[in-house]
Short mmCIF file of C-alpha atoms in Angstrom, two decimals:
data_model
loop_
_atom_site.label_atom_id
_atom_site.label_comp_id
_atom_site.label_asym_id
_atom_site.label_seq_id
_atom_site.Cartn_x
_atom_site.Cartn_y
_atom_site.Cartn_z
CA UNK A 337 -59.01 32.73 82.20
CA UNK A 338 -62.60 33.16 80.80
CA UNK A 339 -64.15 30.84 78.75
CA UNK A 340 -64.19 32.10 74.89
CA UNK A 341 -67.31 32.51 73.42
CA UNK A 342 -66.40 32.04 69.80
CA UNK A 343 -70.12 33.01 68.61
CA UNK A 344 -69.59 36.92 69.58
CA UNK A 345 -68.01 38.87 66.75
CA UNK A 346 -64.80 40.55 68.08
CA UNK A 347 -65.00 44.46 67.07
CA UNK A 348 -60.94 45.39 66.96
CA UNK A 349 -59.33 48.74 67.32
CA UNK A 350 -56.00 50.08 67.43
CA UNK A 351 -55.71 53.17 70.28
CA UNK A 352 -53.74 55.08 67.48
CA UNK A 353 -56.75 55.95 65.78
CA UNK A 354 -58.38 57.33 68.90
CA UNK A 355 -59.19 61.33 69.34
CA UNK A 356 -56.90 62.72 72.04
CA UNK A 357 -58.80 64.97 74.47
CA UNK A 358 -55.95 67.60 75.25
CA UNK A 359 -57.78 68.93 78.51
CA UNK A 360 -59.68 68.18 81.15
CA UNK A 361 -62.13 71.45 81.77
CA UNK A 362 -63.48 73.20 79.04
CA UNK A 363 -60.82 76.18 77.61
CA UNK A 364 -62.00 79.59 78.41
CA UNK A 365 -61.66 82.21 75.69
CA UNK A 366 -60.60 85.08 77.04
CA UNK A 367 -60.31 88.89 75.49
CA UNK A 368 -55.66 88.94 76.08
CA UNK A 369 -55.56 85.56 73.65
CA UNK A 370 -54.15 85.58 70.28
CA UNK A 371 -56.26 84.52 67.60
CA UNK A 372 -54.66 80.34 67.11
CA UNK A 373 -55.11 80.56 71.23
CA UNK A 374 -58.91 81.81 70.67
CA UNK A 375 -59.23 78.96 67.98
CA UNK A 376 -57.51 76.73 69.33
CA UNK A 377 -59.75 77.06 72.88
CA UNK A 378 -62.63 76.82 70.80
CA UNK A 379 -62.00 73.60 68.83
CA UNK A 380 -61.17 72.36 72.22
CA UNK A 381 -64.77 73.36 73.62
CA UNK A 382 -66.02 71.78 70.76
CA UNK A 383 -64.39 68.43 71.02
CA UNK A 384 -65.49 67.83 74.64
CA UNK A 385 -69.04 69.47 73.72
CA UNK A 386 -68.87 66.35 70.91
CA UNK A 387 -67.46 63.79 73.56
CA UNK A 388 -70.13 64.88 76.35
CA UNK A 389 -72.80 64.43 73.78
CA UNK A 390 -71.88 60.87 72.48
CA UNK A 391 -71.63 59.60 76.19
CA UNK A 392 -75.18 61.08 76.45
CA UNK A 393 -76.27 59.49 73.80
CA UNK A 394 -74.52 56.14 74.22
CA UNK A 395 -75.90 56.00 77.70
CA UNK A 396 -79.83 56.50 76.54
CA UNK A 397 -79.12 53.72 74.07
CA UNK A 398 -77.98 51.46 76.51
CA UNK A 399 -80.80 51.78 79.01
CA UNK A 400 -83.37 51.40 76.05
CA UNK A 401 -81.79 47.77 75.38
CA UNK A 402 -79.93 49.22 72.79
CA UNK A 403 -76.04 48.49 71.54
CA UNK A 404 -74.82 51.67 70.10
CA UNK A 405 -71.37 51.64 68.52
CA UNK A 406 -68.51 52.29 70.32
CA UNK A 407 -65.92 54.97 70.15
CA UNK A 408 -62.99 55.58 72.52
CA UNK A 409 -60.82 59.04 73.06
CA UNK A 410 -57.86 59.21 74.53
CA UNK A 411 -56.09 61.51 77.31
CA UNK A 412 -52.27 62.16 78.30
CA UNK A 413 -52.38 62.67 82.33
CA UNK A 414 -50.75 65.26 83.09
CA UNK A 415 -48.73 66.46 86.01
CA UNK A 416 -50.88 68.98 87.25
CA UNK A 417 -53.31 65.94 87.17
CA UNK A 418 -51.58 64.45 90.23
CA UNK A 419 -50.51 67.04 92.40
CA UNK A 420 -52.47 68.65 95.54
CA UNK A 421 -53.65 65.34 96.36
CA UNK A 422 -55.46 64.79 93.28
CA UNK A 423 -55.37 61.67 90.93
CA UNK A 424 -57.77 59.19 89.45
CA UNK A 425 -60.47 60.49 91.07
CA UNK A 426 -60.88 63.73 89.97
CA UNK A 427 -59.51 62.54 86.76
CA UNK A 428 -62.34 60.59 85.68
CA UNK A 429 -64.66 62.62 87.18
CA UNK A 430 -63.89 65.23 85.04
CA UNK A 431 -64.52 63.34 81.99
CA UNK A 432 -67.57 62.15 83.49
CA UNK A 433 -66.52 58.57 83.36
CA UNK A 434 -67.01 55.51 85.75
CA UNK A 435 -64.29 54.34 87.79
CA UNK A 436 -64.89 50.50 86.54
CA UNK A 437 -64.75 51.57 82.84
CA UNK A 438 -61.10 54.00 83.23
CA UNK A 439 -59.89 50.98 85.25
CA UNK A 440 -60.78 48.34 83.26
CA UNK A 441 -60.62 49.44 80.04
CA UNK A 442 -56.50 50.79 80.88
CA UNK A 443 -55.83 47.57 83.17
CA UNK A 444 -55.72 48.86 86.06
CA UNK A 445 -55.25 47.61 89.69
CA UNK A 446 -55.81 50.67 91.98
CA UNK A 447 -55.97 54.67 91.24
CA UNK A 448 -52.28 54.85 91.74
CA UNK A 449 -51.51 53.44 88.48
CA UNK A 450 -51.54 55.99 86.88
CA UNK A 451 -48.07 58.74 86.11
CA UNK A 452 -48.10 61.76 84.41
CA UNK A 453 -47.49 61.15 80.65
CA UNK A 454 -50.06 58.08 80.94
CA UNK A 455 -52.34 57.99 77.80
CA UNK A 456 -55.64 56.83 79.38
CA UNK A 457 -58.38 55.56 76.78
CA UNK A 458 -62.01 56.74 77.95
CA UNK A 459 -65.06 55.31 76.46
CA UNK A 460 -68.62 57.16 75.12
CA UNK A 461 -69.98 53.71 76.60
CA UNK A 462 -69.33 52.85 80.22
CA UNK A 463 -69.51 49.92 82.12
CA UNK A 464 -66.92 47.31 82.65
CA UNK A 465 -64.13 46.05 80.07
CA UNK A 466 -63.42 42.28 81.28
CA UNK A 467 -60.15 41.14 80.33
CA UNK A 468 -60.13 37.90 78.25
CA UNK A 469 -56.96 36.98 80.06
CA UNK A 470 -56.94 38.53 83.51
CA UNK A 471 -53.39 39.75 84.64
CA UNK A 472 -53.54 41.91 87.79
CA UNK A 473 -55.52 41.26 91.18
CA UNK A 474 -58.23 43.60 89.86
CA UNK A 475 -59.22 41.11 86.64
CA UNK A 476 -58.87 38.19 88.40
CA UNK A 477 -61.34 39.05 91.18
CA UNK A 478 -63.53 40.58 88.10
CA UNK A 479 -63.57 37.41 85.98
CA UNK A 480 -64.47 35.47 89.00
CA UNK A 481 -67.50 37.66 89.99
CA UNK A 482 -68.68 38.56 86.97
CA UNK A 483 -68.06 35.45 84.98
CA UNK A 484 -71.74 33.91 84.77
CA UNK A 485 -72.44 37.65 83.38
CA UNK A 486 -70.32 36.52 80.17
CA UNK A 487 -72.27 34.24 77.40
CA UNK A 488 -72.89 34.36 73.50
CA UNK A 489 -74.75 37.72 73.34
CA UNK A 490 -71.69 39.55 75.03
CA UNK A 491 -69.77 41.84 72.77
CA UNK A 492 -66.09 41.16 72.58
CA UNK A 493 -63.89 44.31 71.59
CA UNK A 494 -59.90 44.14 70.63
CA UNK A 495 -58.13 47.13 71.73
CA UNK A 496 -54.03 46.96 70.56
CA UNK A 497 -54.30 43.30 70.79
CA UNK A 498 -55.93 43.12 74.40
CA UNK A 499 -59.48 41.77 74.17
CA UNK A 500 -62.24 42.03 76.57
CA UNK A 501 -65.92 41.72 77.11
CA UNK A 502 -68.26 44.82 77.33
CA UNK A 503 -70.41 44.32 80.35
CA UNK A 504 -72.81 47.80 80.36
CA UNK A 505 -75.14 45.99 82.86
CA UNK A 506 -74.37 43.59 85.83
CA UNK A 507 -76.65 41.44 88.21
CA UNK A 508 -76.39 42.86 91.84
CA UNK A 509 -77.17 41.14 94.79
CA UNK A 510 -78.60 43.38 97.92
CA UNK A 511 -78.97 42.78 101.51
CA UNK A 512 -82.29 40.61 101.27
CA UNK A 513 -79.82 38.50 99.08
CA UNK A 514 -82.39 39.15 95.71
CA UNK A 515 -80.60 39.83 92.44
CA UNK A 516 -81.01 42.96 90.31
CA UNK A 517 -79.44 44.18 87.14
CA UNK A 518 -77.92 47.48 87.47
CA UNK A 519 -75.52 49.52 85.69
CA UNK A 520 -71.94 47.83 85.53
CA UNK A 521 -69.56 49.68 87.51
CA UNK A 522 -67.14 48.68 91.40
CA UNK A 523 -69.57 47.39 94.09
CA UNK A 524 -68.49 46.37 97.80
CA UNK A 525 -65.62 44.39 97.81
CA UNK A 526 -64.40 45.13 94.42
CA UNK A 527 -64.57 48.39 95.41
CA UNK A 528 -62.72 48.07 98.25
CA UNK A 529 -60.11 46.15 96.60
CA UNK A 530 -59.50 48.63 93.89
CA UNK A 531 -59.39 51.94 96.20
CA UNK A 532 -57.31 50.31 99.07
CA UNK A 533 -54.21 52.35 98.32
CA UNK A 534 -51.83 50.00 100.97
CA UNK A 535 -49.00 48.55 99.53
CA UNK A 536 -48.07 44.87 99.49
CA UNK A 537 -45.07 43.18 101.13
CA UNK A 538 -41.92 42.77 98.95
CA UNK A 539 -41.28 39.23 100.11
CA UNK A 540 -43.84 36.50 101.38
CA UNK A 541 -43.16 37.49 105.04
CA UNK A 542 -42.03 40.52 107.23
CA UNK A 543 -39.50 40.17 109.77
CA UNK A 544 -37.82 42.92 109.73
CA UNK A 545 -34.20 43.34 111.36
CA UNK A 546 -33.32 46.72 110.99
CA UNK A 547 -36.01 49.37 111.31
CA UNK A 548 -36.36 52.97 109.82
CA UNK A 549 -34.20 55.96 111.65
CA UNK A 550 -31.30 56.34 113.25
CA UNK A 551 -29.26 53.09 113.99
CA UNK A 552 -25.04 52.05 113.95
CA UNK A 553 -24.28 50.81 110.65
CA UNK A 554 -23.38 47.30 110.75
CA UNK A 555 -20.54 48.40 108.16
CA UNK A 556 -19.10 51.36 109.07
CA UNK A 557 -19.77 51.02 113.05
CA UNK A 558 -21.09 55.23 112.47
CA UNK A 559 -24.20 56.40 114.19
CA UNK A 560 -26.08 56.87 111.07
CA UNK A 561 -29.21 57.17 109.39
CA UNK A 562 -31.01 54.23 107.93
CA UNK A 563 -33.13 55.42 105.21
CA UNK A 564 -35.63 52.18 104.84
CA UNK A 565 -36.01 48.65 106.43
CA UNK A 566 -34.17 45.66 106.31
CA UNK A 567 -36.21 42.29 106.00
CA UNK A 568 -34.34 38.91 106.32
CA UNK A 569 -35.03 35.96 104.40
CA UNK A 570 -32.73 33.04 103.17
CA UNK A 571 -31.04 33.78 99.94
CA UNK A 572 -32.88 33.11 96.19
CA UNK A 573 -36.32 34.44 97.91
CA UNK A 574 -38.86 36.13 95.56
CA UNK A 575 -38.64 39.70 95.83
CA UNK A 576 -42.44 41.58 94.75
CA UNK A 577 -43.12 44.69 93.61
CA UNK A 578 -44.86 46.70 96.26
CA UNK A 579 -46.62 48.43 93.80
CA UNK A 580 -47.71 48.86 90.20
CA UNK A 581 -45.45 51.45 88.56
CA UNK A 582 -42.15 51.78 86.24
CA UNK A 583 -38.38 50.69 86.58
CA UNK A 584 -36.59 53.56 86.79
CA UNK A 585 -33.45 51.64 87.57
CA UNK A 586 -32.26 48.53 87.67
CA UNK A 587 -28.44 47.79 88.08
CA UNK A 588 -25.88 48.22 90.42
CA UNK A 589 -23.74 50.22 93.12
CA UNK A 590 -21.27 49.78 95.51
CA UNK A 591 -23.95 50.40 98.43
CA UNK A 592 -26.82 48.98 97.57
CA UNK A 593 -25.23 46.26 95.01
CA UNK A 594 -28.01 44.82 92.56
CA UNK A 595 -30.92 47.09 92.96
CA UNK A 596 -34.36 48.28 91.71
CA UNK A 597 -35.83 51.26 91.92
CA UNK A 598 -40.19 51.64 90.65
CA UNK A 599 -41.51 54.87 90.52
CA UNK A 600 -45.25 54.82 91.88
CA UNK A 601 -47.98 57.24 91.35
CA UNK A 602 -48.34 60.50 94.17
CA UNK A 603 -44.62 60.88 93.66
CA UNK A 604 -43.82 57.57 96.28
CA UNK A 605 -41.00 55.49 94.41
CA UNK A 606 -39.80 52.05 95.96
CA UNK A 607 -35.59 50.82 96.24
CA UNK A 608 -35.19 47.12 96.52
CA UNK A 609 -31.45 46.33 97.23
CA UNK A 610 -28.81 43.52 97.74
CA UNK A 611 -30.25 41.36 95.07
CA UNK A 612 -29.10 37.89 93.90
CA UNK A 613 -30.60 38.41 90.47
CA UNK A 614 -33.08 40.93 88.98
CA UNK A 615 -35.64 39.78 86.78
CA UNK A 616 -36.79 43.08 85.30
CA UNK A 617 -35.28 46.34 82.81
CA UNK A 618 -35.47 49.54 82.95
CA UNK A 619 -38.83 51.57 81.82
CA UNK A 620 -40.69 47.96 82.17
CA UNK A 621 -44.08 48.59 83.67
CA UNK A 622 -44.49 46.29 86.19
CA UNK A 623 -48.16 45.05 88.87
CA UNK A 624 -48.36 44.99 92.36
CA UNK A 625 -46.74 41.39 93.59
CA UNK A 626 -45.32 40.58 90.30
CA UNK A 627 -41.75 38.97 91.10
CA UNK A 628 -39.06 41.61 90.30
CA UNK A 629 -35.73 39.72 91.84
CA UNK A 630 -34.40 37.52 94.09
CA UNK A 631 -32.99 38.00 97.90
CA UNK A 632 -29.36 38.30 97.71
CA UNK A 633 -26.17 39.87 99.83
CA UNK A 634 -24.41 41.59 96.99
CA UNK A 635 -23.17 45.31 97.63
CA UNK A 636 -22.44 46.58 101.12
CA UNK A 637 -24.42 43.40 103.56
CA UNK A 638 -23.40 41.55 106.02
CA UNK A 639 -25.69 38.56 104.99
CA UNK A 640 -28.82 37.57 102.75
CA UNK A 641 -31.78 40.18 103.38
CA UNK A 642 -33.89 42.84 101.30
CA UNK A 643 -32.78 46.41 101.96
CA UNK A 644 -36.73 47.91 101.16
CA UNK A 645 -36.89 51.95 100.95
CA UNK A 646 -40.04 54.52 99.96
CA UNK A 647 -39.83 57.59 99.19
CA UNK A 648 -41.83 60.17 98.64
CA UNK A 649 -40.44 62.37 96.21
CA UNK A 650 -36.78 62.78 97.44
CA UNK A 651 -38.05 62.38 101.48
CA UNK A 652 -37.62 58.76 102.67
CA UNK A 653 -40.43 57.63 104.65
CA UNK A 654 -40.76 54.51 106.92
CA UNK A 655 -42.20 51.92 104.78
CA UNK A 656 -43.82 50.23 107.97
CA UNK A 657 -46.46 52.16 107.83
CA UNK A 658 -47.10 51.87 104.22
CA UNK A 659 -47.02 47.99 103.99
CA UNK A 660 -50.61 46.16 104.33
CA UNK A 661 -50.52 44.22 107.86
#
């Protein structure tokens, strides 16, 4: 956790308030629309004209010394947003934001965060949003970089009851090891961190016993296919979430007895099966690593191990080659 600095005046706002952006690209009016299309792609032309112009204007403030006031906008990501291979990237590209400032400012740990249906708060000021009270990966490697950046000149802004420090500016250090201020956004290993799109093990170690494909079912005896991975540990081991996402179920089934399923971002979801206990709900949002469960032999298993699937979309893919080594 960072140190408060009680002298800064915290500026609080509630993202209810905030002016949803309903589009990414500017609407085209066109000769076949009605007239409440025509308007309605106009007002829309106008509102990102108005958005465009603030960040302009927010941005020559800042480089003159300057702390204009801030304003925030929101936008719903839609579904369109994520397929063909696209996602975060092009996402704040198009709104001509930082990566540091969408990720920060929305608490996230890597571009994958993000599902369609997301409401994403985007700033007219950019830079970085430090956490008070870092919670993923991402924050905690930010607080303990960028910490000596924070003292009793740095603005402190509430948003829903999260509050974090507005760093526009940051002190880089280059090859020749001299600092520099520059502009606040991912350098090196932070960016590294946050765009390294591999996904943690779900327990502390990997050995697995049964590999993807084809194999006889230790049930049944058939010649059958085995649809993910089966890592042993002793019984009552942590279980982690491979990856930020939702709960889309947690409960259980004959087969897989106790058992989690997170949906990802790029359609991937993750199964998590034969669980002593499980520590989360259904539509909780959960980080990468957080402890969802406990190892277990419930449902169809011949002894205490994590039955681990990934899927992408309804295609299950070998999660070997998805899992950081």
């Amino acid at each position: 956790m960072l140190a408060s600095v009680s002298s800064a005046e915290i500026q609080k706002f509630s993202s209810s308030d905030f002016t949803e952006i309903p589009n990414l690209l500017h609407a085209k009016i066109l000769r076949k629309m009605s007239d409440e299309e025509k308007s309605n792609a106009k007002a829309q032309n106008e509102l990102l004209e108005k958005f465009d112009l603030e960040m302009e204007t927010a941005s020559r403030a800042t480089f003159r010394g300057e702390k204009p006031k801030h304003k925030f906008y929101t936008y719903t990501v839609k579904k369109d947003d994520l397929k063909g291979g696209k996602g975060f990237p092009q996402i704040a590209s198009h709104l001509n934001q930082k990566h540091s400032t969408v990720a920060t400012l929305n608490c996230l740990e890597n571009p994958d965060d993000i599902s369609a249906g997301d409401k994403l708060i985007i700033s007219v000021r950019q830079g970085i949003f430090l956490r008070e009270t870092p919670v993923n990966s991402l924050e905690i490697l930010l607080s303990q970089t960028y910490s000596k950046e924070i003292n009793e000149d740095t603005e402190k802004i509430s948003i829903d009851g999260k509050t974090f420090y507005y760093l526009p500016k940051i002190n880089i250090v280059d090859m020749n090891g001299k600092s520099r201020p520059d502009s606040a956004n991912f350098y090196g290993t932070i960016l590294y961190f946050f765009h390294d799109k591999g996904m943690v093990l779900p327990l502390s170690k990997k050995v697995i016993t049964s590999p993807f494909g084809y194999r006889t079912s230790p049930i049944s005896g058939e010649w059958k296919m085995h649809n993910g991975i089966d890592l042993a540990a002793p019984e009552g081991s942590e279980v982690f979430a491979t990856k930020a996402g939702t709960v889309t179920e947690a409960g259980f089934s004959a087969v897989y007895g106790n058992y989690i399923t997170i949906r990802h971002s790029g359609e991937k979801s993750s199964l998590y099966a034969h669980l002593s206990k499980i520590n989360v709900k259904k539509d909780e949002k959960v980080r990468t690593g957080q402890t969802i469960g406990l190892v277990g032999t419930t449902g169809m298993s011949t002894g205490p191990h994590l039955h681990f699937e990934i899927h992408e979309g309804e295609t299950p893919k070998d999660p070997s080659s998805f899992l950081k080594k």
